[in-house]
Structure formats: structure tokens, C-alpha cells
């Protein structure tokens, strides 16, 4: 399984590092770090990752993290078009935190249920009003799209994805290997916006 992690300046590291750690515990996983044009991409904490340009063609999983860098990208129509092509070619798309806004700006989840970081929920819902945003959800599944709440919720979502696609035993195996207490109920959201 090829996983393409979409990076951009000012990403939140745990948004993708946690899910990648969970997904990497499956056999045959290859992780690719990609950005619009390739090259080194850094966050505010100084973590810099060398990326490849967005690939053409079909992919297995696209993972879109959030972070402060989503704010300017949410206004970038050219980025949205390129991201749309990438996601259209994917079997699955997983977003964490405000990464859901970048997916929403492609138009691919208009009218579908999704969630995002609850501390940024007002911005999220105002930026993409055509999405059926859920204020009380740890993560949401809508067709091929998995969207999660903020930061650490991405780990719960990734484990939920593993359970859905490969069986609960594999998700529990991954969680145990990470010494992680999995919130396996996507409806249980301690940070809910009522």
C-alpha cells in the first residue's frame, strides 16, 4: 500500500506522524512525502522533510494533515485543483485536523459529512460551507473519505481505517505496538462543538 502524505509549510507534525506510525505497522506499506512542487518543506518547529512533487495517476491512500499552513492554502485555487486530481486518483483519502479544509476546497466532499479540529471549527465551517460538518465526532467516514478532529484524533482515525479495511485485530495490534490507548468510538469526542 502506497501512502502519499501531502505536506506544505507550517504543517502540524503529529497530524501525520501518528497516523503514519499506525499505518506503517501494516505489511507492505510504503510512505511518500509529497508537496505541490517537491523539495524541502518545514513547519514552525523546524522539522524539515524532503518531498517529491505530487504524483500523477492512481494511488492507494492520500493523507492530508492540518496546521497553520492550511489558512493560506485554503485560498489557493491552483493548489486545490492539483490536490483534487491527486485525491481523485486515490482509493482512500484521510485528513487530520484542518487538512479537511484543503480537501473541502476541492469540492469533492460537498454535501458529505466531515469533521475537523474543534478549536478551529468556526473557521473551518465558514471556509467550506457546502460540507455537512459534524461538531461532535472524533472522526467521520463518508465513502472513501475519512476526516478526523484535531491532531491526536488522526491516530484514532488511522486505527479506525485499519479496522475497517484490514480487520479490528490488525488495528489492535498496531495500537498495542505503539503503546497507544485507542479511542475506537468515532462518535466519542471529548472536544465536541455542540
Coordinates of N, CA and C in Angstrom, one line a residue:
X1 N 0.8 -1.2 0.0 CA 0.0 0.0 0.0 C 0.9 1.2 0.0
X2 N 0.7 2.1 -1.0 CA 1.4 3.4 -1.0 C 0.6 4.5 -0.4
X3 N 1.2 5.2 0.5 CA 0.6 6.3 1.2 C 1.3 7.5 0.8
X4 N 0.5 8.5 0.4 CA 1.1 9.8 0.0 C 0.7 10.9 1.0
X5 N 1.6 11.4 1.7 CA 1.4 12.4 2.8 C 1.6 13.8 2.1
X6 N 0.6 14.6 2.1 CA 0.7 15.9 1.5 C 1.2 16.9 2.5
X7 N 2.4 17.5 2.2 CA 3.0 18.5 3.1 C 3.0 19.8 2.5
X8 N 3.1 20.8 3.4 CA 3.1 22.2 3.0 C 3.7 23.0 4.1
X9 N 4.2 24.2 3.9 CA 4.8 25.0 5.0 C 3.8 25.1 6.2
X10 N 4.4 25.0 7.4 CA 3.6 25.2 8.7 C 2.6 24.1 8.9
X11 N 2.9 22.8 8.5 CA 2.1 21.7 8.8 C 2.3 21.4 10.3
X12 N 1.3 20.6 10.8 CA 1.4 20.1 12.2 C 1.9 18.7 12.1
X13 N 3.1 18.4 12.7 CA 3.8 17.2 12.6 C 3.0 16.0 13.1
X14 N 2.4 16.1 14.3 CA 1.6 14.9 14.8 C 0.4 14.5 14.0
X15 N -0.1 15.5 13.2 CA -1.2 15.2 12.3 C -0.9 14.0 11.4
X16 N 0.3 13.9 10.9 CA 0.7 12.8 10.0 C 1.6 11.8 10.6
X17 N 2.5 12.2 11.6 CA 3.4 11.3 12.1 C 2.7 10.1 12.9
X18 N 1.6 10.5 13.7 CA 0.9 9.5 14.4 C 0.2 8.5 13.4
X19 N -0.6 9.0 12.5 CA -1.3 8.1 11.5 C -0.3 7.2 10.7
X20 N 0.8 7.9 10.3 CA 1.8 7.1 9.5 C 2.4 6.0 10.4
X21 N 2.7 6.3 11.7 CA 3.2 5.2 12.6 C 2.2 4.1 12.7
X22 N 0.9 4.3 12.8 CA -0.1 3.3 12.8 C -0.2 2.5 11.5
X23 N -0.3 3.2 10.4 CA -0.4 2.6 9.1 C 0.8 1.8 8.7
X24 N 2.0 2.3 9.2 CA 3.3 1.6 8.8 C 3.4 0.2 9.5
X25 N 2.5 -0.1 10.4 CA 2.5 -1.4 11.1 C 1.8 -2.4 10.3
X26 N 1.2 -2.0 9.2 CA 0.7 -3.0 8.2 C 1.8 -3.5 7.3
X27 N 1.7 -4.7 6.8 CA 2.7 -5.2 5.9 C 2.6 -4.5 4.5
X28 N 3.8 -4.3 4.0 CA 3.9 -3.8 2.6 C 3.5 -2.3 2.4
X29 N 3.7 -1.5 3.4 CA 3.3 -0.1 3.3 C 4.6 0.7 2.9
X30 N 4.4 1.6 2.0 CA 5.5 2.5 1.5 C 4.9 3.9 1.7
X31 N 5.6 4.7 2.4 CA 5.2 6.1 2.6 C 6.0 7.1 1.7
X32 N 5.2 8.0 1.1 CA 5.8 9.0 0.2 C 5.4 10.4 0.8
X33 N 6.3 11.3 0.9 CA 6.0 12.6 1.4 C 6.0 13.5 0.1
X34 N 4.9 14.2 -0.1 CA 4.8 14.9 -1.4 C 4.3 16.4 -1.0
X35 N 4.7 17.3 -1.9 CA 4.2 18.6 -1.9 C 3.9 19.1 -3.3
X36 N 3.4 20.2 -3.5 CA 3.0 20.7 -4.8 C 4.1 20.6 -5.8
X37 N 5.3 21.1 -5.4 CA 6.4 21.1 -6.4 C 7.6 20.3 -5.9
X38 N 7.5 19.6 -4.8 CA 8.6 18.9 -4.3 C 9.6 19.8 -3.5
X39 N 10.6 19.1 -3.0 CA 11.6 19.9 -2.2 C 11.4 19.8 -0.7
X40 N 12.2 20.6 0.0 CA 12.1 20.6 1.5 C 11.0 21.4 1.9
X41 N 10.2 20.9 2.9 CA 9.0 21.6 3.4 C 9.2 21.6 5.0
X42 N 9.1 22.7 5.6 CA 9.3 22.8 7.0 C 8.1 23.3 7.8
X43 N 8.0 23.0 9.1 CA 7.0 23.5 9.9 C 7.6 24.6 10.9
X44 N 6.7 25.2 11.7 CA 7.2 26.2 12.6 C 8.2 25.7 13.6
X45 N 8.1 24.4 13.9 CA 9.0 23.8 14.9 C 10.4 23.5 14.3
X46 N 10.6 23.7 13.1 CA 11.9 23.5 12.4 C 12.0 22.1 11.8
X47 N 11.0 21.3 11.9 CA 11.0 20.0 11.2 C 10.9 20.2 9.7
X48 N 12.0 19.7 9.0 CA 12.0 19.9 7.5 C 12.0 18.5 6.9
X49 N 11.2 18.3 5.9 CA 11.1 17.0 5.3 C 11.2 17.2 3.8
X50 N 12.1 16.3 3.2 CA 12.3 16.4 1.7 C 11.1 15.7 1.1
X51 N 10.4 16.3 0.1 CA 9.2 15.8 -0.5 C 9.5 15.6 -2.0
X52 N 8.6 14.8 -2.6 CA 8.5 14.6 -4.0 C 7.4 15.5 -4.5
X53 N 7.4 15.8 -5.8 CA 6.2 16.5 -6.4 C 5.0 15.6 -6.3
X54 N 3.8 16.2 -6.3 CA 2.5 15.4 -6.4 C 2.7 14.4 -7.6
X55 N 2.3 13.1 -7.3 CA 2.4 12.2 -8.4 C 1.2 12.3 -9.4
X56 N 1.4 11.7 -10.6 CA 0.2 11.6 -11.5 C -0.3 10.2 -11.4
X57 N -1.5 10.0 -11.7 CA -2.0 8.6 -11.8 C -2.7 8.2 -10.5
X58 N -2.9 6.9 -10.4 CA -3.6 6.3 -9.3 C -2.7 6.1 -8.1
X59 N -3.3 6.2 -6.9 CA -2.6 6.0 -5.6 C -3.5 5.2 -4.7
X60 N -2.9 4.7 -3.6 CA -3.8 4.0 -2.7 C -4.4 4.9 -1.6
X61 N -3.5 5.6 -0.8 CA -4.0 6.4 0.2 C -3.4 7.8 0.1
X62 N -4.2 8.9 0.2 CA -3.7 10.2 0.4 C -4.0 10.7 1.8
X63 N -3.0 11.2 2.5 CA -3.2 11.6 3.9 C -2.9 13.1 3.9
X64 N -3.8 13.9 4.4 CA -3.7 15.4 4.4 C -3.7 15.9 5.8
X65 N -2.6 16.3 6.4 CA -2.6 16.8 7.7 C -3.1 18.3 7.7
X66 N -3.2 18.8 8.9 CA -3.6 20.2 9.0 C -2.4 21.1 9.5
X67 N -2.7 22.2 10.1 CA -1.7 23.1 10.6 C -2.0 24.5 10.2
X68 N -1.2 25.5 10.7 CA -1.4 26.9 10.3 C -1.3 27.1 8.8
X69 N -0.5 26.3 8.1 CA -0.3 26.4 6.7 C -1.6 26.2 5.9
X70 N -2.6 25.6 6.5 CA -3.8 25.4 5.7 C -4.6 26.7 5.4
X71 N -4.3 27.7 6.3 CA -5.0 29.0 6.1 C -4.7 29.6 4.7
X72 N -3.5 29.9 4.4 CA -3.2 30.4 3.0 C -3.6 29.4 1.9
X73 N -3.4 28.2 2.1 CA -3.7 27.2 1.0 C -5.1 27.1 0.8
X74 N -6.0 27.3 1.8 CA -7.4 27.3 1.6 C -7.9 28.3 0.6
X75 N -7.1 29.3 0.3 CA -7.4 30.4 -0.7 C -6.7 30.2 -2.0
X76 N -6.0 29.1 -2.2 CA -5.1 28.9 -3.3 C -5.9 27.9 -4.3
X77 N -6.5 28.5 -5.3 CA -7.3 27.7 -6.3 C -6.4 26.7 -7.1
X78 N -5.2 27.1 -7.4 CA -4.3 26.2 -8.2 C -4.0 25.0 -7.3
X79 N -3.7 25.2 -6.1 CA -3.4 24.1 -5.2 C -4.6 23.2 -5.1
X80 N -5.8 23.8 -4.9 CA -7.0 22.9 -4.8 C -7.2 22.1 -6.0
X81 N -6.9 22.6 -7.2 CA -7.1 21.8 -8.4 C -6.1 20.7 -8.5
X82 N -4.9 20.9 -8.1 CA -3.9 19.8 -8.1 C -4.2 18.8 -7.0
X83 N -4.6 19.3 -5.9 CA -5.0 18.3 -4.8 C -6.2 17.5 -5.2
X84 N -7.1 18.1 -5.9 CA -8.3 17.4 -6.4 C -7.9 16.2 -7.3
X85 N -7.0 16.5 -8.2 CA -6.5 15.4 -9.2 C -5.8 14.3 -8.4
X86 N -5.0 14.7 -7.4 CA -4.4 13.7 -6.6 C -5.4 12.8 -5.8
X87 N -6.4 13.4 -5.2 CA -7.4 12.7 -4.4 C -8.3 11.9 -5.3
X88 N -8.6 12.4 -6.5 CA -9.5 11.7 -7.4 C -8.8 10.4 -7.8
X89 N -7.5 10.3 -7.9 CA -6.8 9.1 -8.2 C -6.5 8.2 -7.1
X90 N -6.9 8.5 -5.9 CA -6.7 7.7 -4.7 C -7.9 6.8 -4.4
X91 N -7.5 5.6 -3.8 CA -8.6 4.7 -3.4 C -9.2 5.3 -2.1
X92 N -8.4 5.9 -1.2 CA -8.8 6.4 0.1 C -8.2 7.8 0.3
X93 N -8.9 8.6 1.0 CA -8.3 9.9 1.4 C -8.6 10.1 2.9
X94 N -7.5 10.4 3.7 CA -7.7 10.6 5.1 C -7.2 12.0 5.4
X95 N -7.9 12.7 6.2 CA -7.5 14.1 6.6 C -7.5 14.2 8.1
X96 N -6.6 15.0 8.6 CA -6.5 15.2 10.0 C -6.6 16.7 10.3
X97 N -7.3 17.1 11.3 CA -7.4 18.5 11.7 C -7.9 19.4 10.6
X98 N -7.3 20.5 10.4 CA -7.7 21.4 9.3 C -7.3 21.0 7.9
X99 N -6.7 19.8 7.8 CA -6.4 19.3 6.5 C -7.8 19.0 5.8
X100 N -8.8 18.8 6.6 CA -10.2 18.6 6.0 C -10.6 19.8 5.1
X101 N -10.1 21.0 5.5 CA -10.5 22.2 4.7 C -9.9 22.2 3.4
X102 N -8.6 21.7 3.3 CA -8.0 21.6 2.0 C -8.7 20.6 1.1
X103 N -9.2 19.5 1.7 CA -10.0 18.5 0.9 C -11.3 19.2 0.5
X104 N -11.9 19.9 1.4 CA -13.2 20.5 1.2 C -13.1 21.6 0.0
X105 N -12.0 22.3 -0.1 CA -11.8 23.3 -1.1 C -11.7 22.7 -2.5
X106 N -11.5 21.4 -2.6 CA -11.5 20.7 -3.9 C -12.9 20.5 -4.4
X107 N -13.9 20.6 -3.5 CA -15.3 20.3 -3.9 C -15.7 18.9 -3.8
X108 N -14.8 18.0 -3.5 CA -15.0 16.6 -3.5 C -15.9 16.1 -2.4
X109 N -16.0 16.9 -1.3 CA -16.9 16.4 -0.2 C -18.0 17.3 0.0
X110 N -18.4 18.1 -1.0 CA -19.6 18.9 -0.9 C -20.8 18.1 -0.6
X111 N -21.6 18.5 0.4 CA -22.8 17.7 0.8 C -22.5 16.5 1.6
X112 N -21.2 16.1 1.8 CA -20.9 14.9 2.6 C -20.6 15.3 4.0
X113 N -20.7 14.3 4.9 CA -20.3 14.5 6.3 C -18.8 14.5 6.5
X114 N -18.3 15.4 7.4 CA -16.9 15.5 7.6 C -16.7 16.2 9.0
X115 N -15.5 16.1 9.5 CA -15.2 16.8 10.8 C -13.8 17.4 10.7
X116 N -13.5 18.2 11.7 CA -12.2 18.8 11.7 C -11.8 19.2 13.1
X117 N -10.8 20.0 13.3 CA -10.3 20.4 14.6 C -11.4 21.3 15.2
X118 N -11.8 21.0 16.4 CA -12.9 21.7 17.1 C -12.5 23.1 17.5
X119 N -11.2 23.4 17.8 CA -10.7 24.7 18.2 C -10.7 25.6 17.0
X120 N -10.7 25.1 15.8 CA -10.8 25.9 14.5 C -12.1 25.7 13.8
X121 N -13.1 25.2 14.5 CA -14.3 24.8 13.8 C -15.1 26.0 13.1
X122 N -15.1 27.1 13.8 CA -15.8 28.3 13.1 C -15.1 28.7 11.8
X123 N -13.8 28.7 11.8 CA -13.0 29.0 10.6 C -13.3 27.9 9.5
X124 N -13.2 26.6 10.0 CA -13.5 25.5 9.0 C -14.8 25.6 8.4
X125 N -15.9 25.8 9.2 CA -17.2 25.8 8.6 C -17.5 27.0 7.8
X126 N -16.9 28.1 8.1 CA -17.1 29.3 7.3 C -16.3 29.3 6.0
X127 N -15.2 28.5 6.0 CA -14.4 28.4 4.8 C -14.9 27.4 3.7
X128 N -15.7 26.4 4.2 CA -16.2 25.4 3.3 C -17.7 25.1 3.7
X129 N -18.6 26.0 3.5 CA -20.0 25.9 4.0 C -20.8 24.8 3.2
X130 N -20.3 24.3 2.1 CA -21.0 23.2 1.4 C -20.9 21.8 1.9
X131 N -20.0 21.7 3.0 CA -19.8 20.4 3.6 C -20.7 20.3 4.8
X132 N -21.2 19.1 5.1 CA -22.0 18.8 6.2 C -21.1 18.5 7.4
X133 N -20.6 19.6 8.1 CA -19.7 19.5 9.2 C -20.3 18.9 10.4
X134 N -19.6 18.0 11.1 CA -20.1 17.4 12.3 C -19.3 17.9 13.5
X135 N -19.9 18.6 14.4 CA -19.2 19.2 15.5 C -19.0 18.2 16.6
X136 N -19.6 17.1 16.6 CA -19.4 16.1 17.6 C -19.0 14.8 16.9
X137 N -17.7 14.6 16.7 CA -17.2 13.4 16.1 C -15.7 13.3 16.2
X138 N -15.2 12.2 16.6 CA -13.7 12.1 16.7 C -13.2 11.9 15.3
X139 N -13.9 11.1 14.5 CA -13.6 11.0 13.0 C -14.9 10.6 12.3
X140 N -15.0 10.9 11.0 CA -16.2 10.7 10.2 C -15.7 9.9 9.0
X141 N -16.5 8.9 8.6 CA -16.3 8.2 7.4 C -17.4 8.5 6.4
X142 N -17.1 8.9 5.2 CA -18.1 9.2 4.2 C -17.5 8.7 2.8
X143 N -17.9 7.5 2.5 CA -17.4 6.9 1.2 C -15.9 6.6 1.4
X144 N -15.1 7.1 0.5 CA -13.7 6.9 0.5 C -12.9 7.9 1.4
X145 N -13.7 8.8 2.0 CA -13.1 9.9 2.8 C -13.2 9.7 4.3
X146 N -12.1 9.8 5.0 CA -12.0 9.7 6.4 C -11.5 11.1 6.9
X147 N -12.3 11.8 7.7 CA -11.8 13.1 8.2 C -11.8 13.0 9.8
X148 N -10.8 13.6 10.4 CA -10.7 13.5 11.8 C -10.7 14.9 12.5
X149 N -10.9 14.8 13.7 CA -10.8 16.0 14.6 C -9.3 16.4 14.7
X150 N -9.0 17.2 15.7 CA -7.7 17.8 15.8 C -6.6 16.9 16.2
X151 N -5.4 17.0 15.6 CA -4.1 16.5 15.9 C -4.1 15.0 16.3
X152 N -4.2 14.7 17.6 CA -4.1 13.3 18.0 C -5.3 12.4 17.5
X153 N -6.4 13.0 17.2 CA -7.6 12.3 16.6 C -7.2 11.5 15.4
X154 N -6.1 12.0 14.7 CA -5.7 11.3 13.5 C -5.2 9.9 13.7
X155 N -4.7 9.7 14.9 CA -4.2 8.3 15.3 C -5.4 7.4 15.4
X156 N -6.5 7.9 16.1 CA -7.7 7.1 16.3 C -8.3 6.8 14.9
X157 N -8.4 7.8 14.1 CA -8.9 7.6 12.7 C -8.1 6.6 11.9
X158 N -6.8 6.7 12.0 CA -5.9 5.8 11.2 C -6.2 4.4 11.7
X159 N -6.3 4.2 13.0 CA -6.6 2.8 13.6 C -8.0 2.4 13.1
X160 N -8.9 3.3 13.1 CA -10.3 3.0 12.6 C -10.3 2.6 11.2
X161 N -9.5 3.3 10.3 CA -9.3 2.9 8.9 C -8.7 1.5 8.8
X162 N -7.7 1.2 9.6 CA -7.1 -0.1 9.6 C -8.2 -1.2 10.0
X163 N -8.9 -0.9 11.0 CA -10.0 -1.8 11.4 C -11.0 -2.1 10.3
X164 N -11.4 -1.0 9.7 CA -12.4 -1.1 8.6 C -11.9 -1.9 7.4
X165 N -10.7 -1.6 7.0 CA -10.1 -2.2 5.8 C -9.4 -3.5 6.0
X166 N -8.8 -3.7 7.2 CA -8.0 -4.9 7.4 C -8.3 -5.7 8.6
X167 N -9.3 -5.3 9.3 CA -9.8 -6.1 10.5 C -9.4 -5.4 11.8
X168 N -10.2 -5.6 12.8 CA -10.0 -5.0 14.1 C -8.8 -5.5 14.8
X169 N -8.5 -6.8 14.6 CA -7.3 -7.4 15.2 C -6.0 -6.7 14.7
X170 N -5.9 -6.3 13.5 CA -4.7 -5.5 13.0 C -4.7 -4.1 13.6
X171 N -5.8 -3.5 13.8 CA -5.8 -2.2 14.4 C -5.4 -2.3 15.9
X172 N -5.9 -3.3 16.6 CA -5.5 -3.5 18.0 C -4.0 -3.9 18.1
X173 N -3.5 -4.7 17.1 CA -2.1 -5.0 17.1 C -1.2 -3.7 16.9
X174 N -1.6 -2.8 16.0 CA -0.9 -1.6 15.8 C -1.0 -0.7 17.0
X175 N -2.1 -0.6 17.6 CA -2.3 0.2 18.8 C -1.4 -0.3 20.0
X176 N -1.4 -1.6 20.2 CA -0.5 -2.2 21.2 C 0.9 -1.9 20.9
X177 N 1.3 -2.1 19.7 CA 2.7 -1.9 19.3 C 3.2 -0.4 19.6
X178 N 2.2 0.5 19.5 CA 2.5 1.9 19.7 C 2.4 2.3 21.2
X179 N 1.9 1.3 22.0 CA 1.5 1.6 23.4 C 0.6 2.8 23.5
X180 N -0.5 2.7 22.6 CA -1.4 3.8 22.4 C -2.8 3.3 22.9
X181 N -3.5 4.1 23.7 CA -4.8 3.8 24.1 C -5.8 4.3 23.1
X182 N -6.3 3.5 22.3 CA -7.1 3.8 21.1 C -8.6 4.2 21.5
X183 N -9.0 5.4 21.2 CA -10.4 5.7 21.3 C -11.1 5.2 20.0
X184 N -11.7 4.0 20.1 CA -12.2 3.3 19.0 C -13.6 3.6 18.6
X185 N -14.2 4.6 19.3 CA -15.6 5.0 19.0 C -15.5 6.4 18.4
X186 N -15.8 6.4 17.1 CA -15.7 7.7 16.3 C -16.7 8.7 16.8
X187 N -17.7 8.3 17.5 CA -18.7 9.2 18.0 C -18.3 9.9 19.3
X188 N -17.4 9.3 20.0 CA -16.9 9.8 21.3 C -15.9 10.9 21.1
X189 N -16.3 12.1 21.3 CA -15.4 13.2 21.0 C -15.4 14.2 22.2
X190 N -14.3 14.1 23.0 CA -14.2 14.9 24.2 C -14.1 16.4 23.9
X191 N -13.8 16.7 22.7 CA -13.6 18.1 22.3 C -14.7 18.7 21.5
X192 N -15.9 18.0 21.5 CA -17.0 18.3 20.6 C -17.5 19.7 20.7
X193 N -18.0 20.2 19.6 CA -18.6 21.5 19.5 C -20.1 21.2 19.4
X194 N -20.9 21.6 20.4 CA -22.3 21.3 20.4 C -23.1 22.3 19.6

